[in-house]
Short mmCIF file of C-alpha atoms and ligand atoms in Angstrom, two decimals:
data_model
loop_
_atom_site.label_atom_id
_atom_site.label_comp_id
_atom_site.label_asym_id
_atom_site.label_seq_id
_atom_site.Cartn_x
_atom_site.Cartn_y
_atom_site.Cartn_z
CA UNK A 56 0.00 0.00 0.00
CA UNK A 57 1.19 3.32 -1.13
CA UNK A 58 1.13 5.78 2.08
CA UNK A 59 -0.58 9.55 1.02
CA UNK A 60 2.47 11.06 0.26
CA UNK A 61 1.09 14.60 -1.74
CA UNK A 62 -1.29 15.02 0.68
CA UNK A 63 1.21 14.79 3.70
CA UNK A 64 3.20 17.24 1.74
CA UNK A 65 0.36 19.27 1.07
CA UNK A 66 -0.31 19.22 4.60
CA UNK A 67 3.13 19.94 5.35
CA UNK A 68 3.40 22.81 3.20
CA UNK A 69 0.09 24.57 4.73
CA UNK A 70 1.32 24.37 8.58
CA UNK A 71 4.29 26.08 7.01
CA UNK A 72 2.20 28.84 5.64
CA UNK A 73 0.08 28.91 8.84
CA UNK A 74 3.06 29.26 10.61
CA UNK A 75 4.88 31.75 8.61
CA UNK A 76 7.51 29.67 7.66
CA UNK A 77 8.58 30.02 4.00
CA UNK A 78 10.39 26.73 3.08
CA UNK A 79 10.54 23.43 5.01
CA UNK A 80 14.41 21.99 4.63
CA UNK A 81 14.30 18.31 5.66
CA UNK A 82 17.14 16.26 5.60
CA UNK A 83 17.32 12.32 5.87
CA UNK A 84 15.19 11.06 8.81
CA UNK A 85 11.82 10.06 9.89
CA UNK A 86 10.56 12.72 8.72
CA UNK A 87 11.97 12.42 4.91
CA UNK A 88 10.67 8.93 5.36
CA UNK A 89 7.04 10.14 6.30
CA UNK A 90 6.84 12.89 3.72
CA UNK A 91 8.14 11.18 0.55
CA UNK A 92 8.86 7.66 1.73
CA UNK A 93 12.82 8.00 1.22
CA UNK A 94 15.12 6.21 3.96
CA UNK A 95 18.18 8.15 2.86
CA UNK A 96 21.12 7.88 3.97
CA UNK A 97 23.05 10.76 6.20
CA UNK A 98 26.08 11.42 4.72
CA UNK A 99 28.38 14.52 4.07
CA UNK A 100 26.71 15.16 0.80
CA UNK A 101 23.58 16.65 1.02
CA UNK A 102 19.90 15.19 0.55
CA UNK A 103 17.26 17.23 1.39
CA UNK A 104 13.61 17.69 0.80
CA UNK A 105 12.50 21.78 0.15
CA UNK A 106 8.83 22.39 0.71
CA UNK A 107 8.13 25.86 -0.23
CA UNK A 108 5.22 27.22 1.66
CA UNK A 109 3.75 27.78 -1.97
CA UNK A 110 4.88 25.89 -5.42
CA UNK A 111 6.48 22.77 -5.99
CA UNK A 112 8.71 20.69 -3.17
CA UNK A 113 11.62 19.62 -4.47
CA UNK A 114 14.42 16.86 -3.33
CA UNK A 115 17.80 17.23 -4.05
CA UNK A 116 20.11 14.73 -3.69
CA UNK A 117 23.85 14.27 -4.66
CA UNK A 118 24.25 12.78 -8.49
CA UNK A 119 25.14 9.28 -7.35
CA UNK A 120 22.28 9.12 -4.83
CA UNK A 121 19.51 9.31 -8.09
CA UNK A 122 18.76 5.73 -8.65
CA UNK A 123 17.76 5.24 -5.05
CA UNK A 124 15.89 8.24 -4.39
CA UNK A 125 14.16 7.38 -8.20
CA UNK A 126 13.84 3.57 -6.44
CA UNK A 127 12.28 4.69 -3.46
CA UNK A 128 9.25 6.16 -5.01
CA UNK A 129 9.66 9.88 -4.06
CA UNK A 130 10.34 11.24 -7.37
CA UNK A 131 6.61 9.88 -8.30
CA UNK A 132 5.43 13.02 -5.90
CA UNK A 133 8.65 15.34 -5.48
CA UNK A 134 10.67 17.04 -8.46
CA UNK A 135 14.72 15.79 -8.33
CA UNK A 136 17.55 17.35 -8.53
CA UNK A 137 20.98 16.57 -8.40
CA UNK A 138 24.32 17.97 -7.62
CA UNK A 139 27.71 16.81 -8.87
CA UNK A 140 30.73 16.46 -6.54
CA UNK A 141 31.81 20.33 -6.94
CA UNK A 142 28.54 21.42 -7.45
CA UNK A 143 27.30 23.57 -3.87
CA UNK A 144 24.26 21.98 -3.38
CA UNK A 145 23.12 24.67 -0.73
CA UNK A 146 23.13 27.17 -3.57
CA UNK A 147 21.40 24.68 -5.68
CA UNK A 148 19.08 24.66 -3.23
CA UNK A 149 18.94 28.64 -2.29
CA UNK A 150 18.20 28.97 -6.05
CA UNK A 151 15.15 26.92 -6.49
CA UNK A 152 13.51 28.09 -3.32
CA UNK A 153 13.80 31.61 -4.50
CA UNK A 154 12.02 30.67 -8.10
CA UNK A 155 9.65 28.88 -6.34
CA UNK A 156 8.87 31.89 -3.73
CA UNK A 157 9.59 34.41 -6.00
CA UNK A 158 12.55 36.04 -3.87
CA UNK A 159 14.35 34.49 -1.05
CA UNK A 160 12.68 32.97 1.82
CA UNK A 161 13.06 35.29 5.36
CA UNK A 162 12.22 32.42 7.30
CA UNK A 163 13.41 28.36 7.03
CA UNK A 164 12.39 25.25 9.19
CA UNK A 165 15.18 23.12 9.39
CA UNK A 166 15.04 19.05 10.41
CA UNK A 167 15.03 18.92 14.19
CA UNK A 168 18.16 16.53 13.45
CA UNK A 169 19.94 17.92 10.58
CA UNK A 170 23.27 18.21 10.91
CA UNK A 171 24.88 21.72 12.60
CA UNK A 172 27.04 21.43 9.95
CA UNK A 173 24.30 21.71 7.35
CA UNK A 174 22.45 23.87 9.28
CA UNK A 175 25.48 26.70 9.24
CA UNK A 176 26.06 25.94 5.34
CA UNK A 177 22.01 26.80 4.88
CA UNK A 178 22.39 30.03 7.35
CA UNK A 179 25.36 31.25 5.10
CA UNK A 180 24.10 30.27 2.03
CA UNK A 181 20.20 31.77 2.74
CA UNK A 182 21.89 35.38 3.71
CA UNK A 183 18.98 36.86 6.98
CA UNK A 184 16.36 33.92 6.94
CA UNK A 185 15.09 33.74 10.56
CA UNK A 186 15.62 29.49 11.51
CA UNK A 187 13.19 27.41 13.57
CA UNK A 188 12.59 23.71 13.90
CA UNK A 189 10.45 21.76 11.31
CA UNK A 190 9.48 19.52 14.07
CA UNK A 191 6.91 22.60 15.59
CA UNK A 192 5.24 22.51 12.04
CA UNK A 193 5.36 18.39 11.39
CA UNK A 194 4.47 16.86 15.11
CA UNK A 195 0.92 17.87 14.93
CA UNK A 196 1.03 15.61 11.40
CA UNK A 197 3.26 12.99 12.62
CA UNK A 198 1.33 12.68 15.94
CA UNK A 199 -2.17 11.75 15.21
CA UNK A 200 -1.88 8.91 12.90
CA UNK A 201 -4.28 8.37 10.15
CA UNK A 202 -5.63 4.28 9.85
CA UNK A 203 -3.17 3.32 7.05
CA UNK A 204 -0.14 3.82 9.99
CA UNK A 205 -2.09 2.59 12.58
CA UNK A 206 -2.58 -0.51 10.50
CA UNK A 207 1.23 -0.49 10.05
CA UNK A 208 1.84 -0.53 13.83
CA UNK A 209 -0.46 -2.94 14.23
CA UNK A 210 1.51 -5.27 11.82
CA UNK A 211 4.81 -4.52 13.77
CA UNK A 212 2.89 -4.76 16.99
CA UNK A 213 2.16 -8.33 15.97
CA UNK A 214 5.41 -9.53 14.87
CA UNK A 215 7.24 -8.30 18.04
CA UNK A 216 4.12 -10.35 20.17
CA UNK A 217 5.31 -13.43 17.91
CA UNK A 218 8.89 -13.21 19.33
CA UNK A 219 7.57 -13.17 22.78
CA UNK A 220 5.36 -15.54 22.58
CA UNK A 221 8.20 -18.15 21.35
CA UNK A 222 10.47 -16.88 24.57
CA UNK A 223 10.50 -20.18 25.79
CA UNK A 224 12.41 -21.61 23.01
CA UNK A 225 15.49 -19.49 24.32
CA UNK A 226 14.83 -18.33 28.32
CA UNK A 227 16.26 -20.73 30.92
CA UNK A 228 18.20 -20.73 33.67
CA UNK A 229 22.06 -21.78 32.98
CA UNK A 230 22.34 -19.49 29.47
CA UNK A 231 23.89 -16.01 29.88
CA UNK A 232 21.38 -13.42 28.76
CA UNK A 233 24.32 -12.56 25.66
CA UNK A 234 23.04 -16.23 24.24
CA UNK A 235 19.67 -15.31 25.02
CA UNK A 236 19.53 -11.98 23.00
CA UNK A 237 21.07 -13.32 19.99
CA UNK A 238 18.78 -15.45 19.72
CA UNK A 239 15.94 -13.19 20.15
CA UNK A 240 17.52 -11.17 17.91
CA UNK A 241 17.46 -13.37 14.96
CA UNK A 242 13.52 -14.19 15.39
CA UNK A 243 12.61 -10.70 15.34
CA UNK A 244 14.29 -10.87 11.79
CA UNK A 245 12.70 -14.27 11.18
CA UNK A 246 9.20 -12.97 12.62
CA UNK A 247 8.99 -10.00 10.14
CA UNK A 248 11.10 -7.01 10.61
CA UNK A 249 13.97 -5.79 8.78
CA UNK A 250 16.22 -5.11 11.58
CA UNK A 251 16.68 -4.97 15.16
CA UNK A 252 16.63 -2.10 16.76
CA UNK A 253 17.07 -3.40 20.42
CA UNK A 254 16.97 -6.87 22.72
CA UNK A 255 17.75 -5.82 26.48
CA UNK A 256 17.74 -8.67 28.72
CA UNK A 257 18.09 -8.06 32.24
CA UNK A 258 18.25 -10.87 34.46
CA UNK A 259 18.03 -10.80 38.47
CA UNK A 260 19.68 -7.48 39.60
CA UNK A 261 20.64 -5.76 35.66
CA UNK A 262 16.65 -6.06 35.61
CA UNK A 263 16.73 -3.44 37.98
CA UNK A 264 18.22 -0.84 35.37
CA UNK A 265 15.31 0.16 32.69
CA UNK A 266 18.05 0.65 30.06
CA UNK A 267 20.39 -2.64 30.37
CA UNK A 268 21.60 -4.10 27.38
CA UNK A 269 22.41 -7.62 27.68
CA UNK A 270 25.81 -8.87 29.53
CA UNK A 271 27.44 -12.30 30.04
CA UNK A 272 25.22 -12.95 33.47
CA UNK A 273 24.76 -16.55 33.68
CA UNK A 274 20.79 -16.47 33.95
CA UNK A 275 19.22 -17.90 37.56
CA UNK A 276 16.67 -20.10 38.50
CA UNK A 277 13.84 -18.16 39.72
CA UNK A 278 15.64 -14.85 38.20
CA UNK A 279 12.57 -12.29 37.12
CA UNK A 280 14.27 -11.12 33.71
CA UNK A 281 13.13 -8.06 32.01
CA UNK A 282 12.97 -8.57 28.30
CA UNK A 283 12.01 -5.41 26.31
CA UNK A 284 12.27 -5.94 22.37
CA UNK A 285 11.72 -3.74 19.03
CA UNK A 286 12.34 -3.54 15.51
CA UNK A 287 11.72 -1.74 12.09
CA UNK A 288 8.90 -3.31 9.53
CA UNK A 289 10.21 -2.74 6.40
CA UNK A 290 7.67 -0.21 6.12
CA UNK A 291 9.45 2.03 8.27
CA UNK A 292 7.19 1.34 11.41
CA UNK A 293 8.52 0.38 15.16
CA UNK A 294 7.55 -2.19 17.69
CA UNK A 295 8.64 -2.28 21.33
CA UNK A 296 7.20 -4.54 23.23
CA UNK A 297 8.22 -4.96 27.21
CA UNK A 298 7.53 -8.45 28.87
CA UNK A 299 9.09 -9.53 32.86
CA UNK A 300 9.76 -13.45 32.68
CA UNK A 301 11.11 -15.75 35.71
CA UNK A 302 13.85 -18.28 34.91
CA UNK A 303 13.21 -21.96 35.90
CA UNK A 304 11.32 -22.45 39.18
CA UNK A 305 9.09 -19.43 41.18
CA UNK A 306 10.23 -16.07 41.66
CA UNK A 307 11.31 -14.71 45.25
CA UNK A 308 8.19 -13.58 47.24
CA UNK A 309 9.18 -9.83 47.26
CA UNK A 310 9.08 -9.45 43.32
CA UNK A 311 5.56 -11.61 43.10
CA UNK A 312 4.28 -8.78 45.09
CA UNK A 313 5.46 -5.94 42.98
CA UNK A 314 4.17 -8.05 40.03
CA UNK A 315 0.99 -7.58 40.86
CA UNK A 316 1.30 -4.00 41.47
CA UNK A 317 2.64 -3.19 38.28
CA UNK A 318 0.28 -5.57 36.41
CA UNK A 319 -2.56 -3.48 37.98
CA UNK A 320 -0.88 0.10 37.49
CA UNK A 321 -0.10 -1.19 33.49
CA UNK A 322 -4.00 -2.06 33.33
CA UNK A 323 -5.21 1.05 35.10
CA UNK A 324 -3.04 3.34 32.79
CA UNK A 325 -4.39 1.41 29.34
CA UNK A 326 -8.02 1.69 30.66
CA UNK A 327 -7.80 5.31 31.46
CA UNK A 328 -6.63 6.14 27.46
CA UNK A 329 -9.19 8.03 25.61
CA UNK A 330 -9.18 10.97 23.26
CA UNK A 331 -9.86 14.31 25.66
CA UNK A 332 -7.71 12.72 28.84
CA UNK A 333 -3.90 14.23 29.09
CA UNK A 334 -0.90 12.79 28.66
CA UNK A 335 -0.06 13.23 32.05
CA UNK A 336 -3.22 11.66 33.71
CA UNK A 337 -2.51 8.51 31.85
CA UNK A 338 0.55 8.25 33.35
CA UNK A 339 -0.83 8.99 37.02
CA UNK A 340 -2.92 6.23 36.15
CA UNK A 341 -0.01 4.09 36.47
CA UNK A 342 1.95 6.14 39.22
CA UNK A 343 -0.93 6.01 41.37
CA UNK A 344 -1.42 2.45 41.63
CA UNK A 345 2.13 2.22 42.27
CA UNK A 346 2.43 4.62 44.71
CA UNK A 347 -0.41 3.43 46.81
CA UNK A 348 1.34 -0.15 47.03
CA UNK A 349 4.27 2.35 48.19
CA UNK A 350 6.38 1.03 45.42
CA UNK A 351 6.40 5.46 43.95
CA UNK A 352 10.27 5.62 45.02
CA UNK A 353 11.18 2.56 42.93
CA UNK A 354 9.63 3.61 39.31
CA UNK A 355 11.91 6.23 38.31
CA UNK A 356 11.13 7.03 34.71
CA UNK A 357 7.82 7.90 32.63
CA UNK A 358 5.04 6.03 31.68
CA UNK A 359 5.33 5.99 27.76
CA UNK A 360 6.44 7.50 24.96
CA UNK A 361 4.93 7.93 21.55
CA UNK A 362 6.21 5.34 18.50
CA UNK A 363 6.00 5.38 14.49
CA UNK A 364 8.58 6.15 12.61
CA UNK A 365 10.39 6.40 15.30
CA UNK A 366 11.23 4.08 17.97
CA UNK A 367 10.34 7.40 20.52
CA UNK A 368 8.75 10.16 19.60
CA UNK A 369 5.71 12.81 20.82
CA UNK A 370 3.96 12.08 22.63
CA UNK A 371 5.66 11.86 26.17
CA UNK A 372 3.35 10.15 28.77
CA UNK A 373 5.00 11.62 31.41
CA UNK A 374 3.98 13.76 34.47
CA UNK A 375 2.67 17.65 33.66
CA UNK A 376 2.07 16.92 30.26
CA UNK A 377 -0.56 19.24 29.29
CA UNK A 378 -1.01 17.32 25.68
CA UNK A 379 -4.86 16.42 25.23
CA UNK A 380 -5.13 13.14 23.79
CA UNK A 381 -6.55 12.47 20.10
CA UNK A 382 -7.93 9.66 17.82
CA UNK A 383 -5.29 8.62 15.76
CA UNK A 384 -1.77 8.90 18.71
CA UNK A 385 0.28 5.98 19.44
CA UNK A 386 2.33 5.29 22.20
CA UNK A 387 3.74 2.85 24.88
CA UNK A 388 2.57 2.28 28.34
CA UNK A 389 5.42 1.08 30.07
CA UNK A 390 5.30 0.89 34.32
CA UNK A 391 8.27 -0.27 35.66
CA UNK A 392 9.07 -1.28 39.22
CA UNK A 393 12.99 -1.37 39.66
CA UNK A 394 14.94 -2.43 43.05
CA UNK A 395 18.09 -2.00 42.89
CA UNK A 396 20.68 -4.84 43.24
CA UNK A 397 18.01 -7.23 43.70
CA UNK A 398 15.53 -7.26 40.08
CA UNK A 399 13.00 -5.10 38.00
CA UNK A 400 9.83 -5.63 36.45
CA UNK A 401 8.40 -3.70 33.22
CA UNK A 402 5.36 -4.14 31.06
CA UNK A 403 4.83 -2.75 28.10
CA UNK A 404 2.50 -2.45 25.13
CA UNK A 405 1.59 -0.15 22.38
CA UNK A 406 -1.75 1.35 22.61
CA UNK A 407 -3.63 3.74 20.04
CA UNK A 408 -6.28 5.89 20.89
CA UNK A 409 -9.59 5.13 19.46
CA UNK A 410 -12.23 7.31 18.52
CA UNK A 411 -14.02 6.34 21.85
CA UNK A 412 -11.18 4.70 24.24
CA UNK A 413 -7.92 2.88 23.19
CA UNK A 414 -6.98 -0.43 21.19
CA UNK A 415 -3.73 -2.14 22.68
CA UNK A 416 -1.77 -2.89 19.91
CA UNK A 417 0.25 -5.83 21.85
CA UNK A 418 -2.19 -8.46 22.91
CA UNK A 419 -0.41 -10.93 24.24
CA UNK A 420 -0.38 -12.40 28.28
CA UNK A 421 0.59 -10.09 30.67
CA UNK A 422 0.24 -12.61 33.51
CA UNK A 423 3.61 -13.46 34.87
CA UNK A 424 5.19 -16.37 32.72
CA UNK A 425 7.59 -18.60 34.90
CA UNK A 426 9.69 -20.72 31.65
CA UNK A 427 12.04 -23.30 31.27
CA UNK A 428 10.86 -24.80 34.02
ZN1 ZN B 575 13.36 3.11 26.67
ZN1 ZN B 576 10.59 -0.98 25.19
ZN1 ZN B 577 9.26 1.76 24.90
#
């Protein structure tokens, strides 16, 4: 399925005007990928995407770069051109924008992540243009997701839920969690996505730091390992999917309590999502539950954070987040209960609000799994 590229553009190109910006200047990233559908690479020479706030985007993109930006189906909805190896492409670029505006533009939006290097070239080059981020003009796009990426998180939603539901294959006590991430690693190829993005495994006390990796920590029986997973579709769409196993035999009686705590603060949060709530009462949802259990002190980070394109992105679910929440956002909710030198727990899904409430986008058990028994 081909993704509504002109009208994302056109959409693109409006906020611009409504925001009295004169040219959008995007540069290879998610959002190159979500305007024209072109996973470019960063490199020295410059790509980049010019919307003018009226006329014709363009894409220019160094001369040996042409047969994959023709390949990747954005020439079908952008103009191309290229620039040889002495060529400056910034004044290749300057000089279109000022056809297309008619004179040249007093105010750019650069890529939240271009390059400073790029963005001081640009400054030169377009002599008095006020600069502002890109991002303030795409998030309200890239935030509320029409069906056709919804469907595509979905699809990645599902493919990540297949690698967890085949944990036991791999989980048991006696294999360091190194072993047990490569293998994940090659079923979330296997199970549809095009490449990893992360495998954190972290067994008995590493499960008490959210952002582990894996190490060579001979897994436990009865270690609670946190196992939090994601990966690009080929589409360009993220999964990240959270799960808290135990290794072998039953857990130790302090962590079966705080199971049960976070189990109820992860449900609490999901139920409270609906279009009109804040992002920061979903994630008191969770906090609260927590807190009342007097488990507050031991989950230290935010509730969620939005997904698509990106693996995180708006919106935040985090505490004084003023956003209102609307049909169409996706993002995690992902509790965590962490203490230290003993274990962690964290469970996390994808959810997208519904027109009336929310659809979890990872369906499978969140019941405490005990495997390779
Ligand atoms: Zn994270
Ligand atoms: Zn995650
Ligand atoms: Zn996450």
């Amino acid at each position: 399925m081909q993704a509504p590229f002109q009208d994302r553009l056109a959409r693109a190109a409006a906020s611009a005007a409504g925001a009295g910006i004169d040219a959008l200047l995007i540069t290879p990233g998610a959002d190159l990928r979500y305007l024209v559908g072109y996973q470019a690479l960063p490199l020295e020479r410059l790509t980049c995407l010019a919307i003018p706030a009226t006329g014709e985007p363009f894409l220019v993109v160094p001369a040996l770069e042409r047969a994959a930006a023709e390949a990747s189906g954005a020439t079908d909805h952008v103009s191309l051109a290229t620039h040889g190896e002495t060529e400056d492409a910034f004044q290749l670029v300057a000089r279109r924008l000022a056809d297309a505006l008619g004179g040249s533009p007093r105010s750019i939006g650069v890529s939240d992540r271009m390059w400073a290097q790029q963005v001081v070239r640009f400054t030169d080059t377009i002599g008095g243009a006020t600069l502002s981020l890109a991002g303030d003009v795409l998030r309200p796009l890239r935030l509320r997701k029409l069906p056709d990426e919804v469907d595509a998180l979905r699809v990645a939603a599902a493919a990540i839920d297949r690698v967890h539901s085949r944990m036991g294959e791999w989980l048991r006590p006696g294999r360091t969690e190194a072993a047990v991430a490569r293998d994940i690693g090659e079923a979330i190829l296997v199970e549809g996505h095009t490449s990893v993005n992360f495998v954190i495994v972290g067994s008995g006390p590493n499960g008490a730091s959210p952002h582990h990796h894996v190490s060579d920590r001979v897994i436990e029986p009865g270690d609670p390992v946190v196992i939090d997973i994601g990966g690009t579709m080929a589409d360009g769409y993220c999964s990240d999917c959270t799960r808290t196993y135990v290794a072998g035999e039953q857990p130790p009686s302090d962590f079966a309590d705080y199971y049960e705590v976070l189990l109820a603060a992860q449900r609490a949060s999901c139920a409270h999502v609906r279009p009109g709530v804040t992002a920061h009462s979903v994630d008191a949802a969770a906090r609260q539950v927590i807190a009342d259990a007097g488990y507050g002190e031991l989950f230290i980070h935010r509730t969620g954070h939005g997904i698509g394109l990106e693996e995180h992105e708006e919106p935040w679910i985090v505490e004084g987040s003023q956003v209102v929440l609307e049909p169409g956002m996706c993002f995690s909710i992902e509790p965590g209960v962490y203490l230290p030198g003993r274990h962690g727990a964290r469970i996390e899904d994808i959810v997208v609000v519904t027109d009336d409430g929310v659809e979890r986008l990872d369906t499978i058990e969140r019941e405490l799994v005990v495997l390779g028994a």
